[in-house]
Coordinates of N, CA, C and O and ligand atoms in Angstrom, one line a residue:
M53 N 2.3 5.4 -16.9 CA 3.6 5.8 -17.4 C 4.3 5.8 -16.0 O 4.0 6.1 -15.0
S54 N 5.6 5.6 -16.0 CA 6.7 5.4 -14.8 C 7.0 6.7 -14.4 O 7.1 7.6 -15.1
H55 N 6.9 6.9 -13.1 CA 7.3 8.2 -12.3 C 8.0 7.9 -11.1 O 7.6 6.8 -10.6
E56 N 8.8 8.7 -10.5 CA 9.6 8.4 -9.4 C 8.8 9.2 -8.2 O 8.3 10.2 -8.0
T57 N 8.7 8.1 -7.1 CA 8.4 8.9 -5.9 C 9.0 8.2 -4.8 O 10.0 7.5 -5.1
I58 N 8.9 8.5 -3.5 CA 9.7 8.0 -2.5 C 9.3 6.6 -2.5 O 10.4 5.8 -2.0
F59 N 8.3 6.0 -2.8 CA 7.9 4.4 -2.9 C 9.1 3.9 -3.6 O 9.6 2.8 -3.5
T60 N 9.1 4.3 -5.1 CA 10.2 3.8 -5.9 C 11.4 3.7 -5.3 O 12.2 2.6 -5.5
K61 N 12.0 4.8 -4.6 CA 13.2 4.8 -3.9 C 13.1 3.5 -2.7 O 14.2 2.7 -2.5
I62 N 12.2 3.2 -2.2 CA 12.1 2.2 -1.1 C 12.2 0.6 -1.8 O 12.8 -0.3 -1.4
I63 N 11.5 0.6 -3.0 CA 11.4 -0.5 -3.8 C 13.0 -0.8 -4.1 O 13.5 -1.9 -4.4
R64 N 13.7 0.3 -4.5 CA 15.0 0.2 -5.0 C 16.1 -0.1 -3.9 O 17.4 -0.1 -3.9
R65 N 15.4 0.1 -2.4 CA 16.3 0.2 -1.5 C 17.2 1.2 -1.2 O 18.5 1.1 -0.5
E66 N 16.8 1.9 -1.8 CA 17.6 3.5 -1.7 C 17.4 4.2 -0.6 O 18.3 5.0 -0.2
I67 N 16.4 4.2 -0.1 CA 15.9 4.7 1.3 C 15.4 3.4 2.3 O 15.0 2.5 1.6
P68 N 15.8 3.7 3.7 CA 15.1 2.3 4.5 C 13.9 2.4 4.8 O 13.1 3.4 4.4
A69 N 13.3 1.3 4.7 CA 11.9 1.1 5.1 C 11.7 -0.3 5.8 O 12.5 -1.3 5.7
E70 N 10.8 -0.6 6.7 CA 10.7 -1.9 7.4 C 9.7 -2.8 6.6 O 8.6 -2.8 6.8
I71 N 10.4 -3.3 5.8 CA 9.7 -4.2 4.9 C 9.4 -5.5 5.4 O 10.2 -6.2 6.1
I72 N 8.0 -5.9 5.3 CA 7.7 -7.1 5.9 C 7.1 -8.1 5.0 O 6.7 -9.1 5.6
Y73 N 7.0 -8.0 3.8 CA 6.3 -8.9 3.1 C 6.7 -8.4 1.5 O 6.9 -7.1 1.3
E74 N 7.2 -9.6 0.7 CA 7.6 -9.2 -0.6 C 7.5 -10.3 -1.6 O 7.7 -11.1 -1.2
T75 N 6.9 -9.8 -3.0 CA 6.8 -11.0 -3.9 C 7.4 -10.3 -4.9 O 8.0 -9.2 -4.9
E76 N 7.4 -10.8 -6.1 CA 8.0 -10.6 -7.5 C 7.4 -9.1 -7.8 O 7.9 -8.3 -8.4
R77 N 6.1 -9.1 -7.7 CA 5.3 -7.9 -7.8 C 4.7 -6.9 -6.9 O 4.4 -5.7 -7.3
V78 N 4.9 -7.4 -5.7 CA 4.6 -6.4 -4.4 C 5.5 -6.5 -3.5 O 6.0 -7.2 -3.1
L79 N 5.2 -5.0 -2.6 CA 5.9 -5.0 -1.5 C 4.9 -4.6 -0.5 O 4.3 -3.4 -0.5
A80 N 5.1 -4.9 0.8 CA 4.8 -4.2 1.9 C 5.6 -4.0 3.0 O 6.6 -4.5 3.3
F81 N 5.6 -2.6 3.6 CA 6.3 -2.3 4.7 C 5.4 -1.2 5.7 O 4.4 -0.8 5.3
K82 N 6.2 -1.1 6.7 CA 5.5 -0.3 8.0 C 5.2 1.2 7.5 O 6.3 1.8 6.8
D83 N 4.1 1.7 7.7 CA 4.0 3.1 7.4 C 5.0 4.0 8.6 O 4.8 3.6 9.7
I84 N 5.5 5.0 8.0 CA 6.5 5.8 8.7 C 5.7 6.4 10.0 O 6.3 7.0 11.0
S85 N 4.2 6.8 9.6 CA 3.5 7.5 10.4 C 2.3 6.8 10.9 O 1.2 7.2 10.6
P86 N 2.4 5.6 11.6 CA 1.2 4.8 11.8 C 0.0 5.5 12.5 O 0.3 6.4 13.5
Q87 N -1.0 5.3 11.8 CA -2.4 5.8 12.5 C -3.1 4.9 13.2 O -4.3 4.9 13.6
A88 N -2.4 3.3 13.5 CA -3.1 2.7 14.3 C -1.9 1.7 14.6 O -0.9 1.8 14.2
P89 N -2.0 0.8 15.6 CA -1.0 -0.3 16.1 C -0.4 -1.1 14.9 O 0.9 -1.1 14.9
T90 N -1.3 -1.4 14.1 CA -0.7 -2.0 12.7 C -1.1 -1.2 11.7 O -2.3 -0.8 11.5
H91 N 0.0 -0.4 10.7 CA -0.4 0.2 9.8 C 0.8 -0.1 8.7 O 2.1 0.3 8.9
I92 N 0.3 -0.7 7.7 CA 1.2 -1.5 6.9 C 0.8 -0.7 5.2 O -0.5 -0.6 4.9
L93 N 1.8 -0.6 4.5 CA 1.4 0.0 3.4 C 1.9 -1.3 2.1 O 2.7 -1.8 2.3
I94 N 0.9 -1.5 1.2 CA 1.0 -2.4 0.2 C 1.2 -1.7 -0.9 O 0.2 -1.2 -1.3
I95 N 2.1 -2.1 -1.8 CA 2.3 -1.3 -2.9 C 2.7 -2.4 -4.2 O 3.4 -3.5 -3.9
P96 N 2.4 -1.9 -5.4 CA 2.9 -2.7 -6.5 C 4.5 -2.1 -6.8 O 4.8 -0.8 -6.8
K97 N 5.2 -3.2 -7.3 CA 6.5 -2.6 -7.6 C 6.3 -1.5 -8.8 O 7.1 -1.0 -9.1
L98 N 5.4 -2.1 -9.7 CA 5.3 -1.2 -10.9 C 4.5 0.1 -10.5 O 3.7 0.1 -9.7
A99 N 5.1 1.2 -11.2 CA 4.5 2.7 -10.4 C 3.2 3.0 -11.4 O 3.3 3.3 -12.5
I100 N 2.1 2.8 -10.5 CA 1.0 3.3 -11.1 C 0.7 4.5 -10.1 O 0.8 4.4 -8.8
R101 N 0.1 5.4 -10.6 CA 0.1 6.7 -10.0 C -1.2 6.8 -8.8 O -0.7 7.2 -7.7
N102 N -2.2 6.0 -9.3 CA -3.4 5.8 -8.3 C -4.4 4.9 -9.0 O -4.1 4.4 -9.8
L103 N -5.2 4.7 -7.9 CA -6.4 3.7 -8.7 C -7.0 4.3 -9.7 O -7.4 3.3 -10.6
S104 N -7.1 5.5 -9.9 CA -7.7 6.0 -11.1 C -6.8 5.9 -12.6 O -7.4 5.9 -13.6
D105 N -5.7 5.6 -12.2 CA -4.7 5.2 -13.3 C -4.5 4.0 -13.7 O -3.9 3.7 -14.6
A106 N -5.0 3.0 -12.8 CA -5.0 1.5 -13.1 C -5.7 1.3 -14.3 O -6.6 1.7 -14.7
Q107 N -5.1 0.3 -15.1 CA -5.6 -0.3 -16.2 C -6.0 -1.6 -16.2 O -5.7 -2.4 -15.4
P108 N -7.0 -2.1 -17.3 CA -7.5 -3.3 -17.2 C -6.2 -4.2 -17.5 O -6.4 -5.5 -16.8
S109 N -5.3 -4.0 -18.1 CA -4.2 -4.9 -18.1 C -3.5 -5.1 -16.9 O -2.7 -6.2 -16.6
E110 N -3.7 -4.3 -15.7 CA -3.1 -4.4 -14.7 C -4.1 -5.4 -13.5 O -3.9 -5.4 -12.5
R111 N -5.2 -5.8 -14.0 CA -6.0 -6.7 -13.1 C -5.5 -7.6 -12.4 O -5.7 -7.6 -11.1
D112 N -4.5 -8.3 -12.6 CA -3.8 -9.3 -12.0 C -3.0 -8.7 -10.7 O -3.0 -9.1 -9.7
L113 N -2.5 -7.6 -11.3 CA -1.5 -6.7 -10.2 C -2.4 -6.4 -9.2 O -2.2 -6.5 -7.9
L114 N -3.6 -6.0 -9.7 CA -4.5 -5.2 -8.3 C -5.2 -6.4 -7.5 O -5.3 -6.3 -6.5
G115 N -5.2 -7.5 -8.1 CA -5.7 -8.4 -7.4 C -4.5 -9.0 -6.5 O -4.8 -9.5 -5.3
D116 N -3.3 -9.1 -6.8 CA -2.0 -9.5 -5.9 C -1.9 -8.2 -4.8 O -2.0 -9.0 -3.8
L117 N -2.3 -7.2 -4.9 CA -2.5 -6.2 -3.8 C -3.3 -6.5 -3.0 O -2.9 -6.6 -1.5
L118 N -4.5 -7.0 -3.1 CA -5.7 -7.3 -2.3 C -5.2 -8.5 -1.5 O -5.1 -8.7 -0.2
L119 N -4.8 -9.5 -2.2 CA -4.3 -10.8 -1.6 C -3.3 -10.7 -0.7 O -3.1 -11.4 0.4
A120 N -2.4 -9.9 -0.9 CA -1.0 -9.5 -0.2 C -1.4 -8.7 1.0 O -1.1 -9.0 2.3
A121 N -2.6 -7.9 1.1 CA -3.2 -7.4 2.1 C -3.8 -8.4 3.0 O -3.4 -8.4 4.3
A122 N -4.5 -9.3 2.4 CA -5.2 -10.1 3.0 C -4.0 -11.2 4.0 O -4.2 -11.6 5.0
E123 N -3.0 -11.7 3.3 CA -1.9 -12.4 3.8 C -1.1 -11.7 4.9 O -0.8 -12.3 6.0
V124 N -0.7 -10.3 4.6 CA 0.0 -9.7 6.0 C -0.8 -9.6 7.0 O -0.5 -9.8 8.1
A125 N -2.2 -9.4 6.8 CA -3.5 -9.2 8.0 C -3.4 -10.4 8.6 O -3.2 -10.5 10.0
K126 N -3.3 -11.5 7.7 CA -3.4 -12.9 8.6 C -2.1 -13.3 9.3 O -2.1 -13.5 10.7
R127 N -1.0 -13.2 8.7 CA 0.3 -13.1 9.5 C 0.1 -12.0 10.7 O 1.0 -12.8 11.7
G128 N -0.1 -11.2 10.7 CA -0.2 -10.3 11.8 C -1.4 -10.4 12.9 O -1.6 -9.5 13.6
G129 N -2.2 -11.4 12.6 CA -3.0 -11.8 13.7 C -4.3 -11.0 13.7 O -5.1 -10.9 14.6
L130 N -4.5 -10.3 12.4 CA -5.6 -9.5 12.3 C -7.0 -10.0 11.8 O -8.0 -9.4 11.9
A131 N -6.8 -11.1 11.1 CA -7.7 -11.7 10.3 C -9.2 -12.1 11.2 O -10.2 -11.9 11.1
E132 N -8.8 -12.4 12.3 CA -10.0 -12.4 13.5 C -10.3 -11.1 14.1 O -11.7 -10.9 14.1
S133 N -9.7 -10.4 14.7 CA -9.9 -9.3 15.4 C -10.5 -8.0 14.3 O -11.3 -7.2 14.7
G134 N -10.1 -8.1 13.0 CA -10.7 -7.1 12.2 C -9.6 -6.0 11.5 O -8.6 -5.8 12.4
Y135 N -9.8 -5.6 10.3 CA -8.7 -4.5 9.9 C -9.4 -3.9 8.8 O -10.6 -4.3 8.4
R136 N -8.8 -2.8 8.3 CA -9.5 -2.0 7.2 C -8.4 -1.8 6.2 O -7.1 -1.6 6.5
V137 N -8.7 -1.9 4.9 CA -7.8 -1.4 3.9 C -8.4 -0.4 3.2 O -9.5 -0.1 2.6
V138 N -7.5 0.7 3.0 CA -7.9 2.0 2.4 C -6.9 2.3 1.4 O -5.9 2.0 1.4
I139 N -7.5 3.0 0.2 CA -7.1 3.5 -0.8 C -7.4 4.9 -1.1 O -8.6 5.3 -1.1
N140 N -6.3 5.8 -0.7 CA -6.8 7.4 -0.6 C -6.3 7.8 -2.2 O -5.2 7.5 -2.8
N141 N -7.3 8.2 -3.0 CA -7.2 8.5 -4.2 C -7.3 10.1 -4.6 O -8.5 10.5 -4.7
E142 N -6.2 10.5 -5.1 CA -6.2 11.8 -5.2 C -6.2 13.0 -3.9 O -6.3 12.4 -2.9
V143 N -5.5 14.1 -4.1 CA -5.5 15.0 -3.1 C -6.7 15.1 -2.2 O -6.7 15.1 -1.0
G144 N -7.7 15.3 -2.8 CA -9.0 15.4 -2.2 C -9.3 14.3 -1.0 O -10.1 14.5 0.0
A145 N -8.8 13.0 -1.2 CA -9.1 12.1 -0.5 C -7.9 11.5 0.5 O -7.9 10.7 1.2
G146 N -6.7 12.6 0.5 CA -5.6 12.6 1.3 C -4.4 12.0 0.7 O -3.5 11.5 1.2
Q147 N -4.5 11.6 -0.7 CA -3.4 11.1 -1.1 C -2.0 12.1 -1.2 O -2.4 13.0 -1.5
T148 N -1.1 11.4 -0.6 CA 0.0 12.5 -0.6 C 1.4 12.0 -1.3 O 2.0 12.7 -1.7
V149 N 1.3 10.3 -1.7 CA 2.3 9.8 -2.3 C 1.5 9.2 -3.5 O 0.9 8.5 -3.7
F150 N 2.1 9.7 -4.7 CA 1.5 9.3 -6.0 C 2.1 8.1 -6.5 O 2.5 8.0 -7.9
H151 N 2.0 7.0 -6.0 CA 2.3 5.7 -6.3 C 1.1 4.6 -5.4 O 1.3 4.9 -4.3
L152 N 0.4 4.2 -6.4 CA -0.8 3.4 -5.8 C -0.4 2.6 -4.5 O 0.9 1.8 -4.6
H153 N -1.2 2.8 -3.2 CA -0.8 1.9 -2.3 C -1.9 1.6 -1.5 O -3.1 2.3 -1.5
L154 N -2.1 0.4 -0.8 CA -3.1 0.2 0.2 C -2.6 0.2 1.3 O -1.5 0.0 1.7
H155 N -3.6 1.0 2.2 CA -3.3 1.2 3.6 C -3.9 -0.1 4.4 O -5.2 -0.1 4.5
L156 N -3.2 -0.9 5.0 CA -3.7 -2.2 5.9 C -3.6 -1.4 7.3 O -2.5 -1.1 8.0
L157 N -4.9 -1.3 8.3 CA -4.9 -0.7 9.2 C -5.7 -1.8 10.3 O -6.8 -2.4 10.1
G158 N -5.0 -1.8 11.5 CA -5.7 -2.6 12.5 C -5.2 -2.5 13.9 O -4.2 -1.7 14.0
G159 N -5.5 -3.4 14.9 CA -4.9 -3.5 16.1 C -5.8 -2.2 17.2 O -5.3 -2.2 18.2
R160 N -6.7 -1.6 16.4 CA -7.7 -0.9 17.5 C -9.0 -0.8 16.8 O -9.2 -1.2 15.8
A161 N -10.0 -0.4 17.5 CA -11.4 -0.2 17.1 C -11.1 1.0 16.1 O -10.7 2.1 16.0
L162 N -11.8 0.8 14.8 CA -11.9 1.5 13.9 C -13.2 2.2 13.5 O -14.2 1.3 13.0
G163 N -13.2 3.3 13.6 CA -14.7 4.2 13.3 C -15.1 4.1 12.1 O -14.3 3.9 11.1
W164 N -16.5 4.3 11.9 CA -17.0 4.4 10.7 C -18.2 5.4 10.9 O -18.8 5.4 11.8
P165 N -18.4 6.4 10.0 CA -17.6 6.4 8.7 C -16.2 7.2 8.9 O -16.0 7.9 10.0
P166 N -15.3 6.9 8.1 CA -13.7 7.6 8.3 C -13.8 9.1 8.3 O -14.8 9.6 7.5
G167 N -13.0 9.6 8.7 CA -13.2 11.1 8.5 C -12.8 11.7 7.1 O -12.1 11.0 6.2
Ligands
AMP239 P1 -1.5 8.9 1.3 O1 -1.6 9.9 2.3 O2 -2.4 7.7 1.4 O3 -0.7 9.0 0.0 O4 -0.3 7.6 2.1 C1 1.0 7.9 2.1 C2 1.5 7.3 3.1 O5 3.2 7.1 3.0 C3 1.6 8.1 4.4 O6 0.6 7.5 5.2 C4 2.9 8.7 5.2 O7 2.8 8.5 6.5 C5 3.6 7.1 4.3 N1 4.8 7.3 4.0 C6 5.4 8.4 3.4 N2 6.8 8.3 3.7 C7 7.2 7.1 3.9 C8 8.3 6.3 4.1 N3 9.5 6.8 3.8 N4 8.5 5.3 4.7 C9 7.1 4.7 4.9 N5 5.8 5.3 4.8 C10 5.9 6.5 4.7

């Protein structure tokens, strides 16, 4: 089911964002509060609340998101140095914007396990 978030407004260009990659179905833009030298959000233009809400019919779109993350990482020179892709699912995992998004993080050493 469709619902409005700040990301819907970014998709519609109603609020500014530093968009760095776009396809028919996917948008990628810089996180407003970066947690690493590279911190980019990759989102579907279709409003899906989170990963738990994703449907089997959205399989291709979910694949698009991962491939977009890999492409953005490659373009940003991170493919060799390494990067991390994170999905926070629900409040307990730190989700604050309820529109499915991948965090692409890189440009510094990334500890494991994450906090
Ligand atoms: P999460 O906590 O996993 O839901 O991630 C939401 C992310 O969206 C956070 O890292 C925020 O810094 C980021 N964010 C919130 N508002 C904006 C915005 N207007 N433009 C870019 N990033 C945003």
